[in-house]
Short mmCIF file of C-alpha atoms and ligand atoms in Angstrom, two decimals:
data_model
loop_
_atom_site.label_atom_id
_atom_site.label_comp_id
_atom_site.label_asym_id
_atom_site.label_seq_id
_atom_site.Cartn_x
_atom_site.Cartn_y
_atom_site.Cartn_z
CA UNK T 1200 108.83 63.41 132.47
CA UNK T 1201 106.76 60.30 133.65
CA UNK T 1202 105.97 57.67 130.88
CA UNK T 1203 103.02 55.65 131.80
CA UNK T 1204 104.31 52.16 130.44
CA UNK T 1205 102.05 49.85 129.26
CA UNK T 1206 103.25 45.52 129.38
CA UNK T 1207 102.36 43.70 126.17
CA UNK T 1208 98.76 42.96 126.99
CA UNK T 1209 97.96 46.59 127.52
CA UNK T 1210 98.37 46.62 131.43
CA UNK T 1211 99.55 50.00 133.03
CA UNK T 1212 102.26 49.19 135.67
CA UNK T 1213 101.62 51.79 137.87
CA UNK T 1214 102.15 49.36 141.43
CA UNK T 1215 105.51 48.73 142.72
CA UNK T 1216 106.87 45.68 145.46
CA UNK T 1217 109.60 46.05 147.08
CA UNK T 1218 111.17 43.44 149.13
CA UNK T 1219 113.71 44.71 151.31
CA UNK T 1220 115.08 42.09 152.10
CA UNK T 1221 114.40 37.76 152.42
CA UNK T 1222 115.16 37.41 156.57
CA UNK T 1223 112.10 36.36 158.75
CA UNK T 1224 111.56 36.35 162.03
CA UNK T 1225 108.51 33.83 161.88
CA UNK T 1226 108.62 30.51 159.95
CA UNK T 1227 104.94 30.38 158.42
CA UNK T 1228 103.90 27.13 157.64
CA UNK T 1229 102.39 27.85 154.04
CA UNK T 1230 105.36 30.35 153.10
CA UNK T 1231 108.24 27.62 151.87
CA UNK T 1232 110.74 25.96 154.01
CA UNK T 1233 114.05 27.39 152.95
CA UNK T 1234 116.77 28.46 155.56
CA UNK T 1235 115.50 31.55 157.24
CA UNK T 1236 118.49 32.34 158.74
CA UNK T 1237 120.36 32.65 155.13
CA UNK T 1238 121.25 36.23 154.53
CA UNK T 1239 120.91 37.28 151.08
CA UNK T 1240 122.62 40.66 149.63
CA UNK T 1241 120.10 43.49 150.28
CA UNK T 1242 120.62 46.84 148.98
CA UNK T 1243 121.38 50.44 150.76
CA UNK T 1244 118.20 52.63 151.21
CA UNK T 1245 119.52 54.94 149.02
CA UNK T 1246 119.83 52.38 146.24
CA UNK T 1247 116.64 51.20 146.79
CA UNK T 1248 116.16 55.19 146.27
CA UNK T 1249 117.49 55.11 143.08
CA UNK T 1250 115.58 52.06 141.49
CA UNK T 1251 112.21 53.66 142.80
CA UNK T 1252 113.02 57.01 141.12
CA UNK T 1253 113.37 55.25 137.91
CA UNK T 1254 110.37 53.25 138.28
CA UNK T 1255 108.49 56.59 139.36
CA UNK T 1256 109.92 58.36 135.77
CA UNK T 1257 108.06 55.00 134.20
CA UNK T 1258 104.50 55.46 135.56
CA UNK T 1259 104.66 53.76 139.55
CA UNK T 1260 102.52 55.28 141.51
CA UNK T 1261 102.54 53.19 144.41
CA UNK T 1262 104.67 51.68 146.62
CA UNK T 1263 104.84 48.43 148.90
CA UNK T 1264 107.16 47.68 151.30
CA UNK T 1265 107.23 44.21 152.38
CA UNK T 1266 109.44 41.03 152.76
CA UNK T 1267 110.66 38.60 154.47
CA UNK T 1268 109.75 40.70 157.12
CA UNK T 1269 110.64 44.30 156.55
CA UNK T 1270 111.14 45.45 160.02
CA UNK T 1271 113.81 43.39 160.93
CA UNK T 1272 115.76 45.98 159.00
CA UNK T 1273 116.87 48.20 161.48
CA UNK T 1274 117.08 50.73 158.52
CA UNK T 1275 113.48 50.54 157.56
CA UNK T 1276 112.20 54.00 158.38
CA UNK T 1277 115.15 55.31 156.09
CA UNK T 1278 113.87 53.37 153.33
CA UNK T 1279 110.54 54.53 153.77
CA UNK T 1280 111.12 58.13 154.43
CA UNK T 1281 113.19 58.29 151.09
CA UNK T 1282 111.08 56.45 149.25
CA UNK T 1283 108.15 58.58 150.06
CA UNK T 1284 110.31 61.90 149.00
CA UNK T 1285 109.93 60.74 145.40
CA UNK T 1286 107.11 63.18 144.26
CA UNK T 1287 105.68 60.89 141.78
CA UNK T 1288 105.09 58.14 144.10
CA UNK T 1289 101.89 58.56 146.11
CA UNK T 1290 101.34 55.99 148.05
CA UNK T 1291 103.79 54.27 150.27
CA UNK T 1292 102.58 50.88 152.85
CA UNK T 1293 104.13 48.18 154.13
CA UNK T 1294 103.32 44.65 154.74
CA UNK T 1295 104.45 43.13 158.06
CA UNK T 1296 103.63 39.87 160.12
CA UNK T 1297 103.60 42.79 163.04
CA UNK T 1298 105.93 41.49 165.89
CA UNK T 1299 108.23 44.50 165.71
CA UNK T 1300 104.97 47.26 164.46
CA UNK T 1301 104.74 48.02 168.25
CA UNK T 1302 108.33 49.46 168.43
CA UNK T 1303 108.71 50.72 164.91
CA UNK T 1304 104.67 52.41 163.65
CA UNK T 1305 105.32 56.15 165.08
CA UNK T 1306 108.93 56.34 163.45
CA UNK T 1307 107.22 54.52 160.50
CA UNK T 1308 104.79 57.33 160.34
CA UNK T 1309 107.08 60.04 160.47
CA UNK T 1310 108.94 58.79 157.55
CA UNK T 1311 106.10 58.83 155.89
CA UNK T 1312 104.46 55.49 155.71
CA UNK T 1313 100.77 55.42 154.85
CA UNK T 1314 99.20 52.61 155.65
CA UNK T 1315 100.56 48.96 156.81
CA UNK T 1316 99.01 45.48 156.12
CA UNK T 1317 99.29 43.18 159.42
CA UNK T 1318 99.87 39.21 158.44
CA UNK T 1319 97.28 37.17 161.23
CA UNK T 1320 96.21 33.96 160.40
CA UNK T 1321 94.73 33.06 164.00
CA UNK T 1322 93.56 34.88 166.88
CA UNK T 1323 94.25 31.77 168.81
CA UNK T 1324 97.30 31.60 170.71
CA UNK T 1325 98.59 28.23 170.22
CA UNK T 1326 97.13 27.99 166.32
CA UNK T 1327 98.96 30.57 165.61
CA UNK T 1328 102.07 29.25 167.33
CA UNK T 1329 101.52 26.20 165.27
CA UNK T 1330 101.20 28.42 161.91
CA UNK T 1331 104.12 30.56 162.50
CA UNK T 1332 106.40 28.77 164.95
CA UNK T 1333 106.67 31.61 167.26
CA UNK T 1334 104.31 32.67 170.77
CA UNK T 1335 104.33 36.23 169.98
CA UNK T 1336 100.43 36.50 169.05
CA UNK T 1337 100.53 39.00 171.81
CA UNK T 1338 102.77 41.13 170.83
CA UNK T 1339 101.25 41.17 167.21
CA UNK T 1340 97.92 42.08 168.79
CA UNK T 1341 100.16 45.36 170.67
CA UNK T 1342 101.34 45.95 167.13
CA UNK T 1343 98.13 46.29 165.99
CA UNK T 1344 97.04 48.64 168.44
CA UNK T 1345 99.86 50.96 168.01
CA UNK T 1346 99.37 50.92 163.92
CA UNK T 1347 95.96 51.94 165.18
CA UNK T 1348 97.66 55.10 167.40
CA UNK T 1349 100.24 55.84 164.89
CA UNK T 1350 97.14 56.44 162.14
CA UNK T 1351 98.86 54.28 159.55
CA UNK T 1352 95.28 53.47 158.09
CA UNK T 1353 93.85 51.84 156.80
CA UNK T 1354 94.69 49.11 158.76
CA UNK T 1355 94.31 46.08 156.83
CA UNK T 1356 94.67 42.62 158.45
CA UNK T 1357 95.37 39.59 156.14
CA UNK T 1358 94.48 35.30 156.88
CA UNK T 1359 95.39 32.80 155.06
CA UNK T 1360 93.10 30.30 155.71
CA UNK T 1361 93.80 26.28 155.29
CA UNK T 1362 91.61 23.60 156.19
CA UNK T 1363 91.80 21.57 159.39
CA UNK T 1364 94.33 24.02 160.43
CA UNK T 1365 93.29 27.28 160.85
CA UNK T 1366 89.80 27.66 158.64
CA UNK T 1367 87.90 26.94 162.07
CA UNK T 1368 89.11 30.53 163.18
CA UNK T 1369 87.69 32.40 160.42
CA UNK T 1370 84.73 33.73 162.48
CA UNK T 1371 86.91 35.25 165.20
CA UNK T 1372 88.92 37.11 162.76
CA UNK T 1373 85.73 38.30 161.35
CA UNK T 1374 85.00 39.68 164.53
CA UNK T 1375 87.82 42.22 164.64
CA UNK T 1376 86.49 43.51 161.55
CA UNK T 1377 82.89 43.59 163.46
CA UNK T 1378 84.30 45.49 166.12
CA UNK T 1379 87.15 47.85 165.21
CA UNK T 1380 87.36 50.36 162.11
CA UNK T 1381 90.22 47.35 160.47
CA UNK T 1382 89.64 45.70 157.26
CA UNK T 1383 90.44 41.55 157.22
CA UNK T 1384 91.13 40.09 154.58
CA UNK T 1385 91.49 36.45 153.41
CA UNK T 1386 93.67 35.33 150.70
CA UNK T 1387 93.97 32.25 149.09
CA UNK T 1388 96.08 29.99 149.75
CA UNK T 1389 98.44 29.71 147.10
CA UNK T 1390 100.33 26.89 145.81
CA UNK T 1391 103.66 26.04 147.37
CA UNK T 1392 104.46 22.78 145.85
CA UNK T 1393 103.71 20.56 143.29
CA UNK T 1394 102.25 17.89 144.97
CA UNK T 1395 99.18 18.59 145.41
CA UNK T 1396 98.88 18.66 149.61
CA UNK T 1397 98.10 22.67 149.00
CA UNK T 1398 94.86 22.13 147.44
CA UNK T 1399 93.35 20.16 150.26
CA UNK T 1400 94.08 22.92 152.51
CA UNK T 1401 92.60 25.69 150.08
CA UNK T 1402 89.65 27.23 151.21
CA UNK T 1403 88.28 29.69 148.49
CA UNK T 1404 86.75 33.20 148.94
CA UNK T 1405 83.64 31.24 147.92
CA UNK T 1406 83.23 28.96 150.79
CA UNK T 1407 84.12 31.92 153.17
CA UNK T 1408 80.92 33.44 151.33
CA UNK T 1409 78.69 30.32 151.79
CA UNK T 1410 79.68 30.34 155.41
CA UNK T 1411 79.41 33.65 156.64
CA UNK T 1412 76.11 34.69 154.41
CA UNK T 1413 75.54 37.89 156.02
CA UNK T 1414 78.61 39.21 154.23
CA UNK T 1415 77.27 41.45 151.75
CA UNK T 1416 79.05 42.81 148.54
CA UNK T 1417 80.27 46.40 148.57
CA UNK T 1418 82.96 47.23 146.19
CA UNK T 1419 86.42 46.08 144.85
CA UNK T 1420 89.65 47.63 145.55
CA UNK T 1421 92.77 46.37 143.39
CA UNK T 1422 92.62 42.89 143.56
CA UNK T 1423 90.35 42.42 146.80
CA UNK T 1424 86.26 42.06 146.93
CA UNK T 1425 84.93 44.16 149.86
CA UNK T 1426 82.05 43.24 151.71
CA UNK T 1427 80.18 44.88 154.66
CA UNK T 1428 77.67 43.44 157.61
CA UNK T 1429 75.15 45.30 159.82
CA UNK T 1430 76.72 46.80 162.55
CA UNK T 1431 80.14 46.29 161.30
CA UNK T 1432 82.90 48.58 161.69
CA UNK T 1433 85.13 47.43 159.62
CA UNK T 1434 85.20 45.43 155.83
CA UNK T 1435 85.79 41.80 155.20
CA UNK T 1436 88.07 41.83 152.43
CA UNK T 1437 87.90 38.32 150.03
CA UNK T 1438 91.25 38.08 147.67
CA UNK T 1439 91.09 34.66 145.08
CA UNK T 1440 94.08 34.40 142.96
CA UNK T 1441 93.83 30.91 142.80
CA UNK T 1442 89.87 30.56 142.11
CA UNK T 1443 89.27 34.21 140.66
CA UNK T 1444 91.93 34.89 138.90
CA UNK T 1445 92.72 38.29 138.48
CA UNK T 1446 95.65 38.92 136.43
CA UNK T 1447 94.29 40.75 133.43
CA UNK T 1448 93.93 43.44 135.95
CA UNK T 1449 97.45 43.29 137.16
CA UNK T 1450 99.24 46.27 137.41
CA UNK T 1451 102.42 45.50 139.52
CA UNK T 1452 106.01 44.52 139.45
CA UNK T 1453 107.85 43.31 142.36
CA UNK T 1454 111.59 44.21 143.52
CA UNK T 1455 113.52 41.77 144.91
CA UNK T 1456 115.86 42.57 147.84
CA UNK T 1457 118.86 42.04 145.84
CA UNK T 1458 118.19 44.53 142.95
CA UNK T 1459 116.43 42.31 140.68
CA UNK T 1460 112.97 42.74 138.98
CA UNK T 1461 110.25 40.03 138.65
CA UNK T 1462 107.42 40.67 136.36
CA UNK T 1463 105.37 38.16 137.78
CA UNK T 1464 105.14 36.36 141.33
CA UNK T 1465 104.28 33.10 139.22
CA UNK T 1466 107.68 32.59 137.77
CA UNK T 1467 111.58 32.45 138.49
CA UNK T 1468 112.12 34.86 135.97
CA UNK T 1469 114.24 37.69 137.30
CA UNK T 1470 116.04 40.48 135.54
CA UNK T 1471 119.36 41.89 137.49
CA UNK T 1472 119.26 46.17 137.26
CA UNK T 1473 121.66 46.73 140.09
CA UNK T 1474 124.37 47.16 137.41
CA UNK T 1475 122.63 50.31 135.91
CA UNK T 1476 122.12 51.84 139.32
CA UNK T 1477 124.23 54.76 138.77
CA UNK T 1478 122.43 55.34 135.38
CA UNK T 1479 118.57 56.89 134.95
CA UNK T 1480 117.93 56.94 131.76
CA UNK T 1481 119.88 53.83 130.83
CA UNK T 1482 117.48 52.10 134.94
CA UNK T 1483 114.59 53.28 132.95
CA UNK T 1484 115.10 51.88 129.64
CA UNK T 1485 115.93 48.50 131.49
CA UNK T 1486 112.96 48.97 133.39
CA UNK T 1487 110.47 49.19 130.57
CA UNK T 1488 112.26 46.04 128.66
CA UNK T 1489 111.35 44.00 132.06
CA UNK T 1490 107.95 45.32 131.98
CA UNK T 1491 107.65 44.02 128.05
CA UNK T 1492 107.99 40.58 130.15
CA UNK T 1493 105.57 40.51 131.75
CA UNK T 1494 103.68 37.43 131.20
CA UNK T 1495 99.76 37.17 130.35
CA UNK T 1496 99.11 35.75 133.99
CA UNK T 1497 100.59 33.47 136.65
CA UNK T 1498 99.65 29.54 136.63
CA UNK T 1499 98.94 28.65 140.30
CA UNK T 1500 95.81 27.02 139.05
CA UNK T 1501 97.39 24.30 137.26
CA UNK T 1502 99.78 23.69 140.36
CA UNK T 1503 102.42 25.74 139.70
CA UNK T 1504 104.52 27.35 142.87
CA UNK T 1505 104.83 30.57 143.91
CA UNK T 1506 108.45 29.98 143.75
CA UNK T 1507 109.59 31.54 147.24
CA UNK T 1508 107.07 33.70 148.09
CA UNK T 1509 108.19 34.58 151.13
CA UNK T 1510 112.11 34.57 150.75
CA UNK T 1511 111.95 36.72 147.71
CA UNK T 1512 109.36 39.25 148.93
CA UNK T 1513 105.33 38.51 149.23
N1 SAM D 2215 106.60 39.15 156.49
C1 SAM D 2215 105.56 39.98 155.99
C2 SAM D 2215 104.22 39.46 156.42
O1 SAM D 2215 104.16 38.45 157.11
O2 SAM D 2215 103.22 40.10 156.09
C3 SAM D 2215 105.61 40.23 154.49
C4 SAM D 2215 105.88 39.06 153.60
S1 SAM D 2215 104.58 37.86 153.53
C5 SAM D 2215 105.21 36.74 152.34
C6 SAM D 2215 103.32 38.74 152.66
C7 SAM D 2215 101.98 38.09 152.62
O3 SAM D 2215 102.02 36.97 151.78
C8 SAM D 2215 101.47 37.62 153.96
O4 SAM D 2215 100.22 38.22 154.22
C9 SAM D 2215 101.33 36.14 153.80
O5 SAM D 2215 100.23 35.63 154.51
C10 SAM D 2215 101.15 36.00 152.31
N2 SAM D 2215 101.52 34.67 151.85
C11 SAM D 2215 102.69 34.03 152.01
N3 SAM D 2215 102.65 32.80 151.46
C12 SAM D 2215 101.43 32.66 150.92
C13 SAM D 2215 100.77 31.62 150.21
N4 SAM D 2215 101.37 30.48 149.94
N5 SAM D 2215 99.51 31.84 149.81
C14 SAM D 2215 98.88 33.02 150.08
N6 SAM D 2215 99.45 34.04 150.74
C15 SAM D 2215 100.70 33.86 151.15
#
């Protein structure tokens, strides 16, 4: 029996994260800079199996894959494939910076993956060296295509743009959206220390607005504003955590690699289920209490981090 569980502020969880697992092959500028290398525990697809279940008997709905980067897991299509044989769970995608989609998207799409999310903050070659610290912009781009082939739609593309690094790209991203049937989206940069630096780079969904005026409102999907242009093929997706925030609408929890459960990317807080794993009914009881934790909303506004975005899962 599924329990729809509700947080203390009324919020169905119904929107599940998982990271599978902190390695990255790319060394993004805005995402931290801890030791990429460092290999944290990661769980067994099948216990990854197990947490989902649980989560699925309390109301999830919807699954994300993501990171690090998910696909250097050479078991990743496991994962997904038993993770989408959970018949509560309807929805399973992925979020990946791309550089391995070209090999992996048809075996993604047999498991069962729906849909990915492709990480590309430049279209230029060496900005997008600079950003990530690797010259494989090409091999995204072949990634892309492929997701394309493989129908994991839709295709979602998502920038992070920062001033008088990469903002000056915006309009060729925009194109892609212009000319193939791919949404991009541009989220705000969010805070990665306390010093400040982050909020000279931020540029908000608003000044993307100002800029490109012939964007015109759609409709909203989760926690992204959709907006259309003449002759587009594609939508230009605007998500504003930091200037819009949108947390009374929140309706996920994430999964770190290691087993743990965060209520909220805005805080350390972490609660360790890996010791119940062999237990439903006592995962799901633990599972609700963590959801009870869930704080009103996060506080990258007044500076705070995001507290290892990347290395914990984004
Ligand atoms: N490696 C995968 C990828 O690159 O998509 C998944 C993990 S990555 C952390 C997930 C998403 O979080 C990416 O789209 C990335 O751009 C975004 N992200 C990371 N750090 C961010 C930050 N400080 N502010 C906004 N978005 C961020």
């Amino acid at each position: 029996m599924i329990t729809y569980v509700k947080d203390n502020f009324g919020r169905e969880i119904t929107y599940l994260r998982i990271s599978v697992t902190q390695r990255c092959n790319l060394n993004c500028v805005y995402c931290g800079k801890e030791d990429c290398a460092k290999k944290a525990e990661e769980l067994l697809p099948e216990e990854y199996y197990k947490i989902a279940k649980a989560f699925a008997k309390c109301g999830i709905k919807k699954v994300r894959i993501t990171g690090g980067e998910p696909l250097v897991r050479f078991d990743i299509a496991e994962i997904v494939r038993l993770i989408r044989s959970i018949p509560e769970i309807e929805t399973v995608a992925l979020t990946t910076n791309g550089v391995y989609l070209k090999k992996y998207a048809k075996e993604l799409k047999t498991a069962g993956l729906d849909s990915v999310n492709i990480s590309l903050d430049s279209t230029d070659g060496s900005t997008y060296r600079h950003l990530t610290g690797a010259d494989v912009l090409q091999r995204v781009m072949e990634g892309i295509d492929e997701a394309e082939n493989a129908e994991l739609t839709p295709i979602k593309l998502n920038a992070v743009l920062m001033k008088g690094v990469n903002s000056d790209g915006a309009g060729e991203l925009i194109k892609l959206a212009k000319e193939r049937k791919i949404d991009v989206r541009f989220i705000e940069l969010m805070p990665f220390s306390n010093e400040g630096e982050d909020a000279d780079l931020l540029v908000t969904g608003d000044e993307i607005l100002e800029e490109f005026q012939f964007l015109e409102y759609t409709k909203s999907e989760g926690t992204a504003k959709y907006y259309a242009a003449e002759g587009f093929m594609g939508r230009v997706g605007l998500i504003s955590p930091v200037t819009h925030k949108f947390c009374n609408e929140c309706n996920r929890v994430r999964l770190l690699c290691d087993g743990k459960v965060k209520p909220c990317l805005g805080y350390d807080a972490a609660y360790d289920i890996l010791p119940f794993i062999n237990d439903e009914e006592k995962l799901v009881s633990e599972i609700e209490k963590i959801i009870l934790k869930k704080p009103a909303g996060h506080n990258f506004e007044k500076g705070n981090t995001t507290h290892g975005l990347n290395r914990t899962g984004g």
